[in-house]
Every structure is written in C-alpha cells, then in structure tokens.
Coordinates of C-alpha atoms and ligand atoms in Angstrom, one line a residue:
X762 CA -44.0 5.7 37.7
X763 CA -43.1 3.4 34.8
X764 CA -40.2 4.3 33.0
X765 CA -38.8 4.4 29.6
X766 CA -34.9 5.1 28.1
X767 CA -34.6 7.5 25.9
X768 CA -31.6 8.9 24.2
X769 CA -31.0 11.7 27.0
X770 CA -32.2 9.0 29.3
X771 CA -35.5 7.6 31.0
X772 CA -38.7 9.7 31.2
X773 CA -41.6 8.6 32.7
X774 CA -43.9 7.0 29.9
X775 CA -47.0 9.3 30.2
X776 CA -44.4 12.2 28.9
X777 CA -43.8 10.4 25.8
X778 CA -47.1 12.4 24.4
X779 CA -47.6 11.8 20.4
X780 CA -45.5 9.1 19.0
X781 CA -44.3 8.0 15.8
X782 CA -43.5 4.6 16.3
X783 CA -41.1 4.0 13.2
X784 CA -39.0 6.8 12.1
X785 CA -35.5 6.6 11.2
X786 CA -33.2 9.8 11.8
X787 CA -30.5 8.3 9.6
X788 CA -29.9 5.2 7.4
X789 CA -26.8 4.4 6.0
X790 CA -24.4 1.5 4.6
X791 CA -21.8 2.8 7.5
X792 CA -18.7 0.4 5.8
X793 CA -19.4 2.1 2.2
X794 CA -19.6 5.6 4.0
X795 CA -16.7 5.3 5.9
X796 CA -14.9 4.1 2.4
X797 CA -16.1 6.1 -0.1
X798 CA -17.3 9.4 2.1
X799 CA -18.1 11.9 -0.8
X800 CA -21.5 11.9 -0.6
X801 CA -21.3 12.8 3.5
X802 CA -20.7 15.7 6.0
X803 CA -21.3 14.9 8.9
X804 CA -22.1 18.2 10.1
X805 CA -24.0 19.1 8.0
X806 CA -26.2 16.0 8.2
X807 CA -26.7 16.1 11.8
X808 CA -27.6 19.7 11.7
X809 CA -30.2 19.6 8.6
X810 CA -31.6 16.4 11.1
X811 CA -32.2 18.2 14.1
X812 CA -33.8 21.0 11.9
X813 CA -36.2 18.7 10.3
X814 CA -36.7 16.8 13.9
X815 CA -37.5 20.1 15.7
X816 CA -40.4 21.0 12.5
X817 CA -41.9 18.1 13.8
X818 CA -42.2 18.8 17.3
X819 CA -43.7 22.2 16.5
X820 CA -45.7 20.3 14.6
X821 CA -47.0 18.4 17.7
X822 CA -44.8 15.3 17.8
X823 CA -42.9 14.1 20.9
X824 CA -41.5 11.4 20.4
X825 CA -40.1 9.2 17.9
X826 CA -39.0 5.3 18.0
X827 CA -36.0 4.6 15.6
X828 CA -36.0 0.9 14.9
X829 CA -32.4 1.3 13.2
X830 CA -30.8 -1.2 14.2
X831 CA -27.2 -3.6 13.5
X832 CA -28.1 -3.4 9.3
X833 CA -29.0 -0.1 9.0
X834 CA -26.0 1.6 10.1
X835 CA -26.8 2.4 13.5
X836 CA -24.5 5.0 15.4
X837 CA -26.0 6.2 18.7
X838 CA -22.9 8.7 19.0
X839 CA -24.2 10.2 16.0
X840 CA -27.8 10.6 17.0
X841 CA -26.9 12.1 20.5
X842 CA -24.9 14.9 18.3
X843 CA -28.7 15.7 16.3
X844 CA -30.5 15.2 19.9
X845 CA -28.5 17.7 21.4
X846 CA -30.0 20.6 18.8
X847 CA -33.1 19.6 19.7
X848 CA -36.2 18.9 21.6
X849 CA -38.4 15.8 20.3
X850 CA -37.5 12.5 22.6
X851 CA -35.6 10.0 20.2
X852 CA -36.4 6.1 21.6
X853 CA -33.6 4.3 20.3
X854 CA -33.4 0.2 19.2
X855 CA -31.0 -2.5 19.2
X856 CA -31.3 -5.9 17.0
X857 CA -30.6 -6.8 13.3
X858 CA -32.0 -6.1 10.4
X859 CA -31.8 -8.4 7.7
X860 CA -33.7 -10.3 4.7
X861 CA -31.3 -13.3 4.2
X862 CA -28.4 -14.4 6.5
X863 CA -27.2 -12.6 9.6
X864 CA -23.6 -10.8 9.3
X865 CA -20.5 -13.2 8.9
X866 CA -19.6 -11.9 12.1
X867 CA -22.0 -14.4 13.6
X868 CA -21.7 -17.4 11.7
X869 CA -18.6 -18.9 13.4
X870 CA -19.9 -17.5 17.0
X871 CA -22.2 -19.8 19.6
X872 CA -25.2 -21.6 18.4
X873 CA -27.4 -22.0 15.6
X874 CA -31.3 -21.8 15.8
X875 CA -32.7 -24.9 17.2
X876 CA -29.7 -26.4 19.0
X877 CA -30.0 -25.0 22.4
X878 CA -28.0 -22.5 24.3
X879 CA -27.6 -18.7 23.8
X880 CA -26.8 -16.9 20.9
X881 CA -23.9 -14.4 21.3
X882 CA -26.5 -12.5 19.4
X883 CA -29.0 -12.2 22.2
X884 CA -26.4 -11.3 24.8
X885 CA -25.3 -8.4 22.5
X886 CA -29.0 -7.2 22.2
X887 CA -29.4 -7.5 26.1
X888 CA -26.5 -5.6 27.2
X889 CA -28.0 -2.9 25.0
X890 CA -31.1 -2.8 26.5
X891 CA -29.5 -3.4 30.1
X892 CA -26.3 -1.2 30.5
X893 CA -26.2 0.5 27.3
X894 CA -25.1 0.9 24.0
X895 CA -21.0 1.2 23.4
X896 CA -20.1 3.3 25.9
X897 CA -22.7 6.3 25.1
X898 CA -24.7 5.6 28.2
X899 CA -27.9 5.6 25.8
X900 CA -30.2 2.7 26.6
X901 CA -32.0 0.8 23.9
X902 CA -35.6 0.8 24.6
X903 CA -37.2 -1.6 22.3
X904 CA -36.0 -4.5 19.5
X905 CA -36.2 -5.1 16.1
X906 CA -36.0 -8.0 13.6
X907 CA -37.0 -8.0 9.7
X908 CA -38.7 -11.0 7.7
X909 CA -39.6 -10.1 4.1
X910 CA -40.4 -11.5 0.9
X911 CA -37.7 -14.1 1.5
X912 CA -39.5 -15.6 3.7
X913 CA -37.8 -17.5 7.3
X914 CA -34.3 -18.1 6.1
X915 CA -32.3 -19.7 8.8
X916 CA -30.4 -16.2 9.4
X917 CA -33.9 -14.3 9.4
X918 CA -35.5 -17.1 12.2
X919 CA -32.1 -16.8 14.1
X920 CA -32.6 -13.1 14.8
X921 CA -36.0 -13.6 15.4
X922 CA -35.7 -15.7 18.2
X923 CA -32.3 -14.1 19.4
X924 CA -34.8 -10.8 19.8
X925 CA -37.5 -13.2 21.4
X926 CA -34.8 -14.3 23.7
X927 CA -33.7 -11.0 24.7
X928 CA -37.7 -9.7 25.1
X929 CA -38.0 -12.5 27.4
X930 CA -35.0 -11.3 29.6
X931 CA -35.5 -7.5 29.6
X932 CA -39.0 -7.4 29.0
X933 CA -38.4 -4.6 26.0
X934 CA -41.5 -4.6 23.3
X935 CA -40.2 -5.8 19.8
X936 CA -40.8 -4.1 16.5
X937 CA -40.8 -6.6 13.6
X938 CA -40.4 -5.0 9.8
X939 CA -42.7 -7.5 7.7
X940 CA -43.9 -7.9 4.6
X941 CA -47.5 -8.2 4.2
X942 CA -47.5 -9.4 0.4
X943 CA -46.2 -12.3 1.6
X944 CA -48.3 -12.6 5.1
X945 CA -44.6 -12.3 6.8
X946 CA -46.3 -11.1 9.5
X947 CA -48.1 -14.1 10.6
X948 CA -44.7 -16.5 10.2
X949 CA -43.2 -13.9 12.5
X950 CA -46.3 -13.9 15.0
X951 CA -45.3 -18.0 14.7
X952 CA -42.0 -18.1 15.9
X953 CA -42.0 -15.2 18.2
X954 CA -45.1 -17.0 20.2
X955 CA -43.1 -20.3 20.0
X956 CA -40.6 -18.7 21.9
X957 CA -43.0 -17.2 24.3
X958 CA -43.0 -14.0 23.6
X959 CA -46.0 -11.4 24.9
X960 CA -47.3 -10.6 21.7
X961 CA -49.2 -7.9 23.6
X962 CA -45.8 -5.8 23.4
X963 CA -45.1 -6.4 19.5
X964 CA -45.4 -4.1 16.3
X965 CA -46.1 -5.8 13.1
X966 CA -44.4 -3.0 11.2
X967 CA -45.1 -1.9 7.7
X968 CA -48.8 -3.7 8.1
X969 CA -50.6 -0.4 6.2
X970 CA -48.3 -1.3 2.9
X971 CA -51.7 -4.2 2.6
X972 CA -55.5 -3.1 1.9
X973 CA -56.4 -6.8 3.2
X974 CA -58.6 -6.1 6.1
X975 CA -58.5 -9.5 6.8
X976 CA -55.0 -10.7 7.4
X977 CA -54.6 -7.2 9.3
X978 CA -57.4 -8.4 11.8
X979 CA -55.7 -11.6 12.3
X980 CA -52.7 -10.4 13.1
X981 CA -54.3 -8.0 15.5
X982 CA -56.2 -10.9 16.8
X983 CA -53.1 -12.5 17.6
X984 CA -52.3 -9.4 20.1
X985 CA -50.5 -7.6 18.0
X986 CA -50.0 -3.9 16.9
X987 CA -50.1 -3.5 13.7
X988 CA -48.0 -0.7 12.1
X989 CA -49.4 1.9 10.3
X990 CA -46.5 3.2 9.6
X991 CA -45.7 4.2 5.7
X992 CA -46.8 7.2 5.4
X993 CA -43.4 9.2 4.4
X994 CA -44.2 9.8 1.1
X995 CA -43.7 13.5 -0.2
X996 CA -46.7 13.1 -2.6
X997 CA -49.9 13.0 -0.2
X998 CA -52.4 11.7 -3.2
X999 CA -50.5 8.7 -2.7
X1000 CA -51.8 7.8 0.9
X1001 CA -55.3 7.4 -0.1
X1002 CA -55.6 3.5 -0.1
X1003 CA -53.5 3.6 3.5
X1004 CA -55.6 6.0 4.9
X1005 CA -58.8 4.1 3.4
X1006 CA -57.2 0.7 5.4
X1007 CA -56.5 2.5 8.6
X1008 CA -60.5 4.3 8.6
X1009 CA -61.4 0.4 7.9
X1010 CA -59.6 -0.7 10.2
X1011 CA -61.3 1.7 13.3
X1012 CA -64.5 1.0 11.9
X1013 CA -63.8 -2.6 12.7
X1014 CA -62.9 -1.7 16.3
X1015 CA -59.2 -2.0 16.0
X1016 CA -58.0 1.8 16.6
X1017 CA -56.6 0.2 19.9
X1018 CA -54.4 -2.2 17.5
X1019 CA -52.8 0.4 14.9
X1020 CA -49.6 2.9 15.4
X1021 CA -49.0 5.3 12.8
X1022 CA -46.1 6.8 11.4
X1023 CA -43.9 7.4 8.3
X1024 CA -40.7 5.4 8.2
X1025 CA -39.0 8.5 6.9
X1026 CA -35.3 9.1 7.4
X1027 CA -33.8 13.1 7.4
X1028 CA -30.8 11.1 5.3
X1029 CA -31.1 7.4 3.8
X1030 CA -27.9 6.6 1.8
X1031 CA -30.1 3.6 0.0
X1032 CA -31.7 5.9 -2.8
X1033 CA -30.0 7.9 -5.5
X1034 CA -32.7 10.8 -4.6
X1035 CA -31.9 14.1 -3.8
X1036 CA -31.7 13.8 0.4
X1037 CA -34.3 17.7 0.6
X1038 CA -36.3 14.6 0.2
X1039 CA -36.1 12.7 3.1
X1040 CA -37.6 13.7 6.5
X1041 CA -41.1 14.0 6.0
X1042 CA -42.4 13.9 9.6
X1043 CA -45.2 15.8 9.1
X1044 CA -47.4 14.0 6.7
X1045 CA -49.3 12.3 9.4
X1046 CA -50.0 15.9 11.0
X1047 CA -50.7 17.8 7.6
X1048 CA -52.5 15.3 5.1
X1049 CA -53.4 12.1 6.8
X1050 CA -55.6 12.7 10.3
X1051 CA -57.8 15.3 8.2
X1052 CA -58.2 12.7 5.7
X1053 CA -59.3 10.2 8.2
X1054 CA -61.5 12.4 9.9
X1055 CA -63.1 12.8 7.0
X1056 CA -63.8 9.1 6.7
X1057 CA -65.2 8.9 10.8
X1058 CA -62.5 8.1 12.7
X1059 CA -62.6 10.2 16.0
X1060 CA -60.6 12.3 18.0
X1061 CA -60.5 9.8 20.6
X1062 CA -59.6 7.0 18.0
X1063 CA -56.2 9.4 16.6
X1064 CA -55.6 9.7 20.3
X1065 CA -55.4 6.0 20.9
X1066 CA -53.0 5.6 18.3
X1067 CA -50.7 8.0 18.8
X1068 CA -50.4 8.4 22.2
X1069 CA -52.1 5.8 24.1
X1070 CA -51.0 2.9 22.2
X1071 CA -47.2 3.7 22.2
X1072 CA -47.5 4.4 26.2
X1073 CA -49.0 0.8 26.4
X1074 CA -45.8 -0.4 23.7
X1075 CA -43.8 1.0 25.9
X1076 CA -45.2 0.8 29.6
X1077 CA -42.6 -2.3 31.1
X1078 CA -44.4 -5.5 32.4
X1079 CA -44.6 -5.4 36.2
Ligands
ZN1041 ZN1 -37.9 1.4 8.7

C-alpha cells in the first residue's frame, strides 16, 4: 500500500482516481485581505468553493492538487472549512511562489544559495511535508517553486534548490510553475538536476501555454511531466491550439509525459473580474477530451493522464 496525505489525511494512491494536477481552491494577497476585507466573506467564499468543488466530482473528478503555496496566500485552516462540505480529495502543497526575490522574512535568516548549509527555507518546507502544516494536522504532499519570464534571479534559484533540498529529504514530487516563452522550464530542469533531484517526480507546470512541440519533448526527455494544465478558461474556442499541442504531443508517444488540468481558482483576489467566474473545473470534462478524441487520442491515452500519471507523481520512492 503506498500512501499519499491528503487534507483529511493519507489514502492509498490507487484511490486518488481522476486528477487535476494544478487547481487552486483559493488565491489571495492574505496581508491586503486581512487589511482591506471589503471584497471578502468568508463564509460565503468557502461555501460557494465547496459547491463548485463538489460539480466537479459529479462531474467525475477525484482529486485535485493545489500548488498554493507561501505567495499565494495559502491557509490550510481555510481549505479544511471548504473540504469539510464536500467530497473531492484536496492534495495540498508547501513551498514559495515567487518571480523575483523571496519574502524579506528570509533575507536576514541562514544561507544564501551557493554557500553551503541549510536554508531555514527548506526546513520550513520539510516540517510541512513531515509533521504537518501549522497545527492543522494536514500534511503537504508535494512542492512548488515558480521561475518566469524573469528568469533565475537569486531569490527564484534560492527556492528552487530549498524545494530540491526538501524533495531530497522527504522524497515529495515537485511542481514547478514555468514559463515556456522564455524556455524557463529547461533552466529549472538545470538546477533542480544539479541538486540531484529525481526528475522522474517533477511537473513542468503551465508547459501547454507553448505550441513548440519541440522544447515540450525535451523537457519530457529530461524525465519530466509536463503540465497540461491551462485549461480554465470560460470561453472553450479558446483551447483549440492547447488541445492541438496535447493531441501532438500523444501522437509523438508522450501521453505518459502530460497531466492536464485548468489552474482555475473558485476565488482569485488577483483579477478585477467578477469571481461567478472563477472555478471552472469542468472544462477538461465538457470541451477538451471530446475535442481530443476527435483529433485520435485514445481512451487509454486520457486514462494515462489523468489517472495513471498522477498515481505515478504521487506513488513515494521506496
Ligand atoms: Zn497555478
């Protein structure tokens, strides 16, 4: 039996079913909520989440991995409140999520990248993963790290190895939000296999927002996942190309390198939108596997993606 935590605690991994490898339940700029709470109630918030979290598991989903992380106003208190009301599994993260410099907290605290030593950073992300996260007994089950457009500042390659670091001790897979424009995936790939990672157990996340078949094979060559995973939009026409890239892809031989899913949020505090917005689960289910069985790709091929693949992402080293 090989176990994985999940927010009401470990289930065996062949339970997790269909997974959606990066959905958010909530993102939020926690210090301006907490300041300037207008725009928030919190009970309503957590009960319109668990209403659009339960339309996707009647839509068929499981399970969902939230990669929101130290950044994006993580609050596992919060989340257990919307898993209560309902059924899907909710894997939760621990790490940092940032484009430029790590939080100020950090800058007068252990050592920098390249010195030696542990980073207070990676002891935090351990104990997460290990005994829990701040006193909710919820376990976090995988890690994530960010490199964008900017490129490998020294706060960006700090976290990245500080998540390395604490995939080496625990042995919990890593989700990395990249930017393919850029080939950020590949500079990730380079640090994160410097530090001995098992690239094996590593998402290169947001790889669908790129039509280049090329660099997509390369990083799956490297080991890789690659995350198909942008695919919360509420205007379907506009998933053509990434469903065009993901058929490619398969046709290549690489279904047992892709994870799909939307990177939706029920509430996202980053957008001046109207939130009925948010929470768009379901586009997978409703517009994007009939349009890539139209293109060829199998039964078995969906299969491997959303369910065998994330049982592999998950499945801990022996
Ligand atoms: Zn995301």
């Amino acid at each position: 039996m090989a176990l994985v935590e999940t927010i009401r605690g470990p289930v065996d991994v062949t339970g997790l079913g269909t997974t959606l490898m990066h959905e958010h339940v909530f993102v939020l700029s926690e210090e301006i909520r907490q300041n300037y709470p207008g725009y928030w109630d919190e009970d309503v918030r957590v009960a319109d989440a668990a209403a659009k979290l339960t339309r996707a598991k009647q839509r068929g989903i499981d399970t969902i991995a939230d990669p929101t992380v130290l950044g994006l106003g993580r609050d596992i208190g919060r989340i257990k409140r919307v898993a209560a009301l309902t059924g899907i599994n909710i894997i939760v993260a621990t790490g940092l999520y940032t484009f430029g410099d790590a939080p100020m907290y950090f800058r007068y605290r252990g050592r920098r990248s390249g010195t030696g030593g542990q980073d207070p950073m990676t002891e935090m992300f351990v104990s997460d993963i290990a005994d829990g996260i701040a006193g909710t007994g919820v376990k976090a089950a995988f890690l994530k790290c960010a490199i964008d457009a900017e490129g490998l500042t020294r706060g960006v390659e700090r976290v990245l190895r500080a998540v390395a670091q604490a995939h080496l001790a625990t042995g919990a897979p890593v989700t990395v939000h990249t930017h393919p424009a850029s080939r950020s995936g590949l500079v990730a790939i380079g640090v994160l296999a410097q530090e001995g990672a098992d690239l094996s157990r590593v998402v290169i996340g947001h790889s669908g927002d790129t039509d280049d078949l090329d660099y997509l094979a390369e990083v799956a060559d490297a080991g890789c996942l690659l995350g198909m995973d942008r695919f919360g939009d509420t205007d379907p026409a506009a998933f053509g190309p990434r469903v065009k890239t993901v058929a490619g892809m398969c046709e290549r031989g690489y279904a047992a390198s892709m994870v799909l899913s939307h990177d939706t949020a029920c509430f996202i505090d980053w957008f001046p939108h109207d939130d009925a917005l948010g929470g768009n689960y379901t586009q997978i289910h409703d517009h994007v596997l009939p349009a890539l069985a139209e293109l060829g790709v199998t039964a078995g091929q969906i299969e491997t993606m959303l369910v065998a693949n994330p049982r592999r992402y998950f499945t801990p080293p022996p």
